[in-house]
Amino acid sequence: MKKEKVSKEKKDNKKNQSILDKSNDGSQLDELSKYYESVLKKANILIKENELEKALEILEDELDAPYIPLEYENKFEDLFEQTRAQIKYLSEVQDIDGLNREELFETIFKSKNDNSKMSYGSLLLFFDRFGSSLELSEIKKIDAYLSSKKADNDSKAWVITMLKNAKVDYEFDYFNLYKNQFHKINPTKVDVFAISPYYKQMASLIDDMTEKDPSLNNFCITFLYNIYLYEFPNVPPIDYKNLSVAIFQYILRSLTGKDFNYQSGEIEEYMNKVIPLINNYTVY
């Protein structure tokens, strides 16, 4: 799902924010930092106490302000989106909490408008309750979903992660929408994004390269995740160090408009092949 913008005209005024940052002396910046840290602390306390709507209101008030230092704007936006997603999830779970096993399972892959869509709340709740004892009929329906040419790779990745966590030892048919390819996969034998050594190493390198810019890091990790979706169940045929640098350079160029040269013809060829496809299916 694409991330919706929260604040108003200030989003288009990054240059003015930079000027304001420079115009403040050290003491003023210290006072601002103390204030914004106190707001973040208060919001996090409310979230822990399950006062999600109150936390959301506080964060939204700050994001609607005419000026926020960029560092805290990113922090407020991230926490706002996480809190809003949690509210949406809890609302969805409340609607399905009283369903029996069969009814709950049926809500996973059904949507009022599109049968290729999936309910994440239903998926998580079902596997929390019944994931360790899947019935063959349920496995067959999951297999049909994973092999669907309509369902997107991101939704399938969530299902595969649930299957792996539940240690479901079964050979599923998987259709990679990005590459228009079928694969045979066993969830117990594939690496999902969060635990794949290849992607963990890349994420670590990207974290190092973007440590002073949370927004840049977010864009790079999003792009990395889409490469995972593009290649699954395989990994890129590229050295992870070189590909990490290429992702960082590509995102940096996209944000600044500056040109750069890839480290090798192999990297350039791979990125030029992947980028158009990822841009069509990018998951935010």
Coordinates of C-alpha atoms in Angstrom, one line a residue:
M1 CA 0.0 0.0 0.0
K2 CA 1.4 3.4 -0.9
K3 CA 2.1 5.7 1.9
E4 CA -0.2 8.7 2.1
K5 CA 1.2 12.1 2.9
V6 CA 0.1 13.4 6.2
S7 CA 1.3 17.0 6.5
K8 CA 0.4 19.9 4.3
E9 CA 2.3 22.6 2.4
K10 CA 5.4 22.1 4.5
K11 CA 6.2 18.9 2.6
D12 CA 7.2 21.0 -0.5
N13 CA 9.4 23.4 1.5
K14 CA 12.4 21.4 2.3
K15 CA 14.8 24.2 1.3
N16 CA 13.1 26.6 3.8
Q17 CA 13.4 24.0 6.5
S18 CA 17.1 23.7 5.8
I19 CA 17.5 27.5 6.1
L20 CA 15.6 27.6 9.4
D21 CA 17.8 24.8 10.7
K22 CA 20.9 26.8 10.0
S23 CA 19.5 30.0 11.4
N24 CA 18.9 28.5 14.9
D25 CA 21.8 28.6 17.3
G26 CA 22.8 25.6 19.4
S27 CA 20.6 26.4 22.4
Q28 CA 17.5 26.8 20.3
L29 CA 18.1 23.5 18.6
D30 CA 18.6 21.8 22.0
E31 CA 15.3 23.2 23.2
L32 CA 13.6 22.0 20.0
S33 CA 15.1 18.6 20.3
K34 CA 13.9 18.3 23.9
Y35 CA 10.4 19.3 22.9
Y36 CA 10.1 16.8 20.0
E37 CA 11.7 14.0 22.0
S38 CA 9.1 14.7 24.8
V39 CA 6.3 14.5 22.1
L40 CA 7.7 11.2 20.8
K41 CA 7.9 9.8 24.3
K42 CA 4.3 10.8 25.1
A43 CA 3.1 9.2 21.9
N44 CA 4.9 6.0 22.5
I45 CA 3.6 5.8 26.1
L46 CA 0.0 6.2 24.7
I47 CA 0.7 3.5 22.1
K48 CA 1.9 1.1 24.8
E49 CA -1.2 1.9 26.9
N50 CA -3.3 1.1 23.8
E51 CA -4.5 4.7 23.5
L52 CA -3.9 4.7 19.8
E53 CA -6.4 7.3 18.7
K54 CA -4.9 9.8 21.2
A55 CA -1.4 9.0 20.0
L56 CA -2.5 9.5 16.4
E57 CA -4.0 12.9 17.3
I58 CA -0.8 14.1 18.9
L59 CA 1.3 13.0 16.0
E60 CA -1.1 14.5 13.4
D61 CA -1.0 17.9 15.3
E62 CA 2.8 18.0 15.0
L63 CA 2.8 17.0 11.4
D64 CA 0.3 19.8 10.6
A65 CA 2.6 22.4 12.1
P66 CA 4.2 24.9 9.6
Y67 CA 7.7 23.8 10.5
I68 CA 9.4 20.6 11.9
P69 CA 13.1 19.8 11.6
L70 CA 13.4 17.1 9.0
E71 CA 14.8 14.6 11.4
Y72 CA 11.7 14.7 13.6
E73 CA 9.3 15.0 10.6
N74 CA 10.6 11.6 9.5
K75 CA 10.2 10.1 13.0
F76 CA 6.7 11.5 13.4
E77 CA 5.6 10.3 10.0
D78 CA 6.9 6.7 10.6
L79 CA 5.2 6.5 14.0
F80 CA 2.0 8.0 12.6
E81 CA 1.9 5.4 9.8
Q82 CA 2.7 2.5 12.1
T83 CA 0.0 3.6 14.6
R84 CA -2.6 4.1 11.8
A85 CA -1.8 0.6 10.5
Q86 CA -2.2 -0.9 14.0
I87 CA -5.6 0.8 14.4
K88 CA -6.7 -0.5 11.0
Y89 CA -5.5 -4.0 11.9
L90 CA -7.2 -4.1 15.3
S91 CA -10.5 -2.8 13.7
E92 CA -10.3 -5.6 11.1
V93 CA -9.5 -8.3 13.8
Q94 CA -12.5 -7.1 15.9
D95 CA -14.8 -7.7 12.9
I96 CA -13.6 -11.3 12.4
D97 CA -12.8 -12.3 16.0
G98 CA -16.0 -14.2 16.5
L99 CA -15.8 -16.3 13.3
N100 CA -15.3 -20.0 13.5
R101 CA -12.4 -21.7 11.7
E102 CA -14.1 -22.2 8.4
E103 CA -15.5 -18.7 8.3
L104 CA -12.3 -17.1 9.3
F105 CA -10.3 -19.0 6.6
E106 CA -12.8 -18.0 4.0
T107 CA -12.2 -14.3 4.8
I108 CA -8.5 -14.5 4.1
F109 CA -8.6 -14.7 0.3
K110 CA -11.9 -13.0 -0.3
S111 CA -12.6 -9.4 -1.0
K112 CA -15.8 -7.6 -1.9
N113 CA -14.3 -6.2 -5.1
D114 CA -11.4 -8.5 -6.1
N115 CA -10.9 -12.2 -5.3
S116 CA -7.1 -11.8 -5.9
K117 CA -6.9 -9.6 -2.8
M118 CA -6.0 -10.9 0.7
S119 CA -7.0 -9.9 4.2
Y120 CA -3.8 -9.5 6.3
G121 CA -5.8 -9.4 9.5
S122 CA -7.6 -12.6 8.7
L123 CA -4.3 -14.3 7.7
L124 CA -2.5 -13.4 10.9
L125 CA -5.4 -14.3 13.1
F126 CA -6.0 -17.6 11.4
F127 CA -2.4 -18.7 11.5
D128 CA -2.1 -17.6 15.2
R129 CA -5.1 -19.9 16.0
F130 CA -4.8 -22.8 13.6
G131 CA -1.4 -22.5 11.8
S132 CA 0.1 -25.6 13.5
S133 CA -2.8 -27.8 12.4
L134 CA -3.7 -26.9 8.8
E135 CA -6.1 -29.2 7.1
L136 CA -5.5 -30.5 3.6
S137 CA -8.4 -28.6 2.1
E138 CA -6.9 -25.4 3.5
I139 CA -3.5 -26.2 2.1
K140 CA -5.0 -26.8 -1.3
K141 CA -6.7 -23.4 -1.3
I142 CA -3.5 -21.7 -0.2
D143 CA -1.7 -23.6 -3.0
A144 CA -4.3 -22.2 -5.5
Y145 CA -3.7 -18.7 -4.2
L146 CA 0.1 -18.9 -4.4
S147 CA -0.2 -20.1 -8.0
S148 CA -2.6 -17.4 -9.0
K149 CA -1.6 -15.1 -11.8
K150 CA -3.7 -12.3 -10.3
A151 CA -2.4 -12.2 -6.7
D152 CA 0.6 -9.9 -6.1
N153 CA 4.0 -11.1 -4.9
D154 CA 3.8 -9.1 -1.7
S155 CA 0.6 -10.8 -0.5
K156 CA 2.0 -14.2 -1.4
A157 CA 5.2 -13.3 0.6
W158 CA 3.1 -12.8 3.7
V159 CA 1.4 -16.2 3.2
I160 CA 4.7 -17.9 2.7
T161 CA 6.1 -16.3 5.8
M162 CA 3.1 -17.6 7.8
L163 CA 3.6 -21.1 6.3
K164 CA 7.3 -21.1 7.2
N165 CA 6.6 -19.9 10.8
A166 CA 4.0 -22.7 11.1
K167 CA 6.6 -25.2 9.6
V168 CA 4.2 -26.4 6.9
D169 CA 6.2 -29.1 5.0
Y170 CA 4.4 -29.1 1.7
E171 CA 5.4 -28.4 -1.9
F172 CA 3.4 -25.5 -3.3
D173 CA 3.1 -24.1 -6.8
Y174 CA 4.2 -20.5 -6.7
F175 CA 3.7 -18.0 -9.6
N176 CA 6.1 -15.0 -9.6
L177 CA 4.1 -12.2 -11.1
Y178 CA 7.2 -10.0 -11.7
K179 CA 8.9 -12.6 -13.9
N180 CA 5.8 -14.5 -15.1
Q181 CA 7.3 -17.7 -13.9
F182 CA 6.1 -20.8 -12.0
H183 CA 8.2 -22.4 -9.2
K184 CA 7.8 -25.3 -6.8
I185 CA 8.5 -24.2 -3.3
N186 CA 8.5 -25.7 0.2
P187 CA 8.1 -23.0 2.9
T188 CA 10.4 -24.9 5.3
K189 CA 13.2 -24.7 2.7
V190 CA 13.0 -21.2 1.4
D191 CA 14.4 -18.0 3.0
V192 CA 11.9 -15.3 3.6
F193 CA 13.1 -11.7 3.5
A194 CA 13.6 -11.1 7.2
I195 CA 15.9 -14.1 7.7
S196 CA 17.6 -14.5 4.3
P197 CA 21.4 -14.2 4.9
Y198 CA 21.7 -12.5 1.5
Y199 CA 19.2 -9.7 2.2
K200 CA 20.3 -9.3 5.8
Q201 CA 23.8 -8.6 4.7
M202 CA 22.5 -6.1 2.1
A203 CA 20.3 -4.4 4.6
S204 CA 23.2 -4.0 7.0
L205 CA 25.3 -2.4 4.3
I206 CA 22.5 0.0 3.3
D207 CA 22.0 0.9 7.0
D208 CA 25.7 1.9 7.1
M209 CA 25.5 4.0 4.0
T210 CA 22.3 5.8 5.0
E211 CA 22.8 6.0 8.8
K212 CA 22.3 9.8 8.8
D213 CA 19.2 9.9 6.6
P214 CA 16.2 7.8 7.7
S215 CA 14.2 8.7 4.6
L216 CA 17.0 7.6 2.2
N217 CA 17.3 4.4 4.2
N218 CA 13.5 3.8 3.9
F219 CA 13.6 4.2 0.1
C220 CA 16.6 1.9 -0.2
I221 CA 15.1 -0.9 2.0
T222 CA 11.8 -0.6 0.1
F223 CA 13.7 -1.0 -3.2
L224 CA 15.6 -4.0 -1.7
Y225 CA 12.4 -5.6 -0.6
N226 CA 11.0 -5.3 -4.1
I227 CA 14.1 -7.0 -5.5
Y228 CA 13.4 -9.8 -3.1
L229 CA 9.9 -10.0 -4.5
Y230 CA 11.2 -9.9 -8.0
E231 CA 13.7 -12.7 -7.5
F232 CA 11.9 -15.0 -5.1
P233 CA 12.4 -17.9 -4.5
N234 CA 15.9 -17.2 -5.8
V235 CA 18.4 -14.4 -4.9
P236 CA 20.0 -12.0 -7.4
P237 CA 22.9 -13.4 -9.4
I238 CA 24.9 -10.4 -8.2
D239 CA 27.4 -10.0 -5.3
Y240 CA 25.5 -8.5 -2.4
K241 CA 28.1 -5.7 -1.8
N242 CA 28.0 -4.4 -5.3
L243 CA 24.2 -4.6 -5.5
S244 CA 23.9 -2.7 -2.2
V245 CA 26.0 0.1 -3.5
A246 CA 24.0 0.1 -6.8
I247 CA 20.7 0.4 -4.9
F248 CA 22.1 3.2 -2.8
Q249 CA 23.3 5.1 -5.8
Y250 CA 20.1 4.6 -7.8
I251 CA 17.9 5.9 -5.0
L252 CA 20.3 8.8 -4.3
R253 CA 20.2 9.7 -8.0
S254 CA 16.4 9.5 -8.1
L255 CA 16.1 11.9 -5.1
T256 CA 18.8 14.4 -6.2
G257 CA 18.7 14.1 -10.0
K258 CA 22.4 13.5 -10.2
D259 CA 24.0 11.0 -12.7
F260 CA 26.4 8.3 -11.7
N261 CA 28.1 5.3 -13.3
Y262 CA 27.4 1.7 -12.1
Q263 CA 30.4 -0.2 -10.9
S264 CA 30.3 -2.7 -13.7
G265 CA 28.4 -3.6 -16.8
E266 CA 26.9 -6.6 -15.0
I267 CA 25.3 -4.3 -12.4
E268 CA 24.1 -1.9 -15.0
E269 CA 22.5 -4.6 -17.0
Y270 CA 20.8 -6.1 -14.0
M271 CA 19.5 -2.8 -12.7
N272 CA 18.2 -1.7 -16.1
K273 CA 16.3 -4.9 -16.3
V274 CA 14.8 -4.8 -12.8
I275 CA 14.0 -1.2 -12.4
P276 CA 11.1 -1.0 -14.9
L277 CA 9.4 -4.1 -13.5
I278 CA 9.9 -3.0 -9.9
N279 CA 8.4 0.4 -10.7
N280 CA 5.3 -1.3 -12.0
Y281 CA 4.7 -3.3 -8.8
T282 CA 6.5 -1.3 -6.1
V283 CA 5.2 -2.1 -2.6
Y284 CA 5.3 0.7 0.0

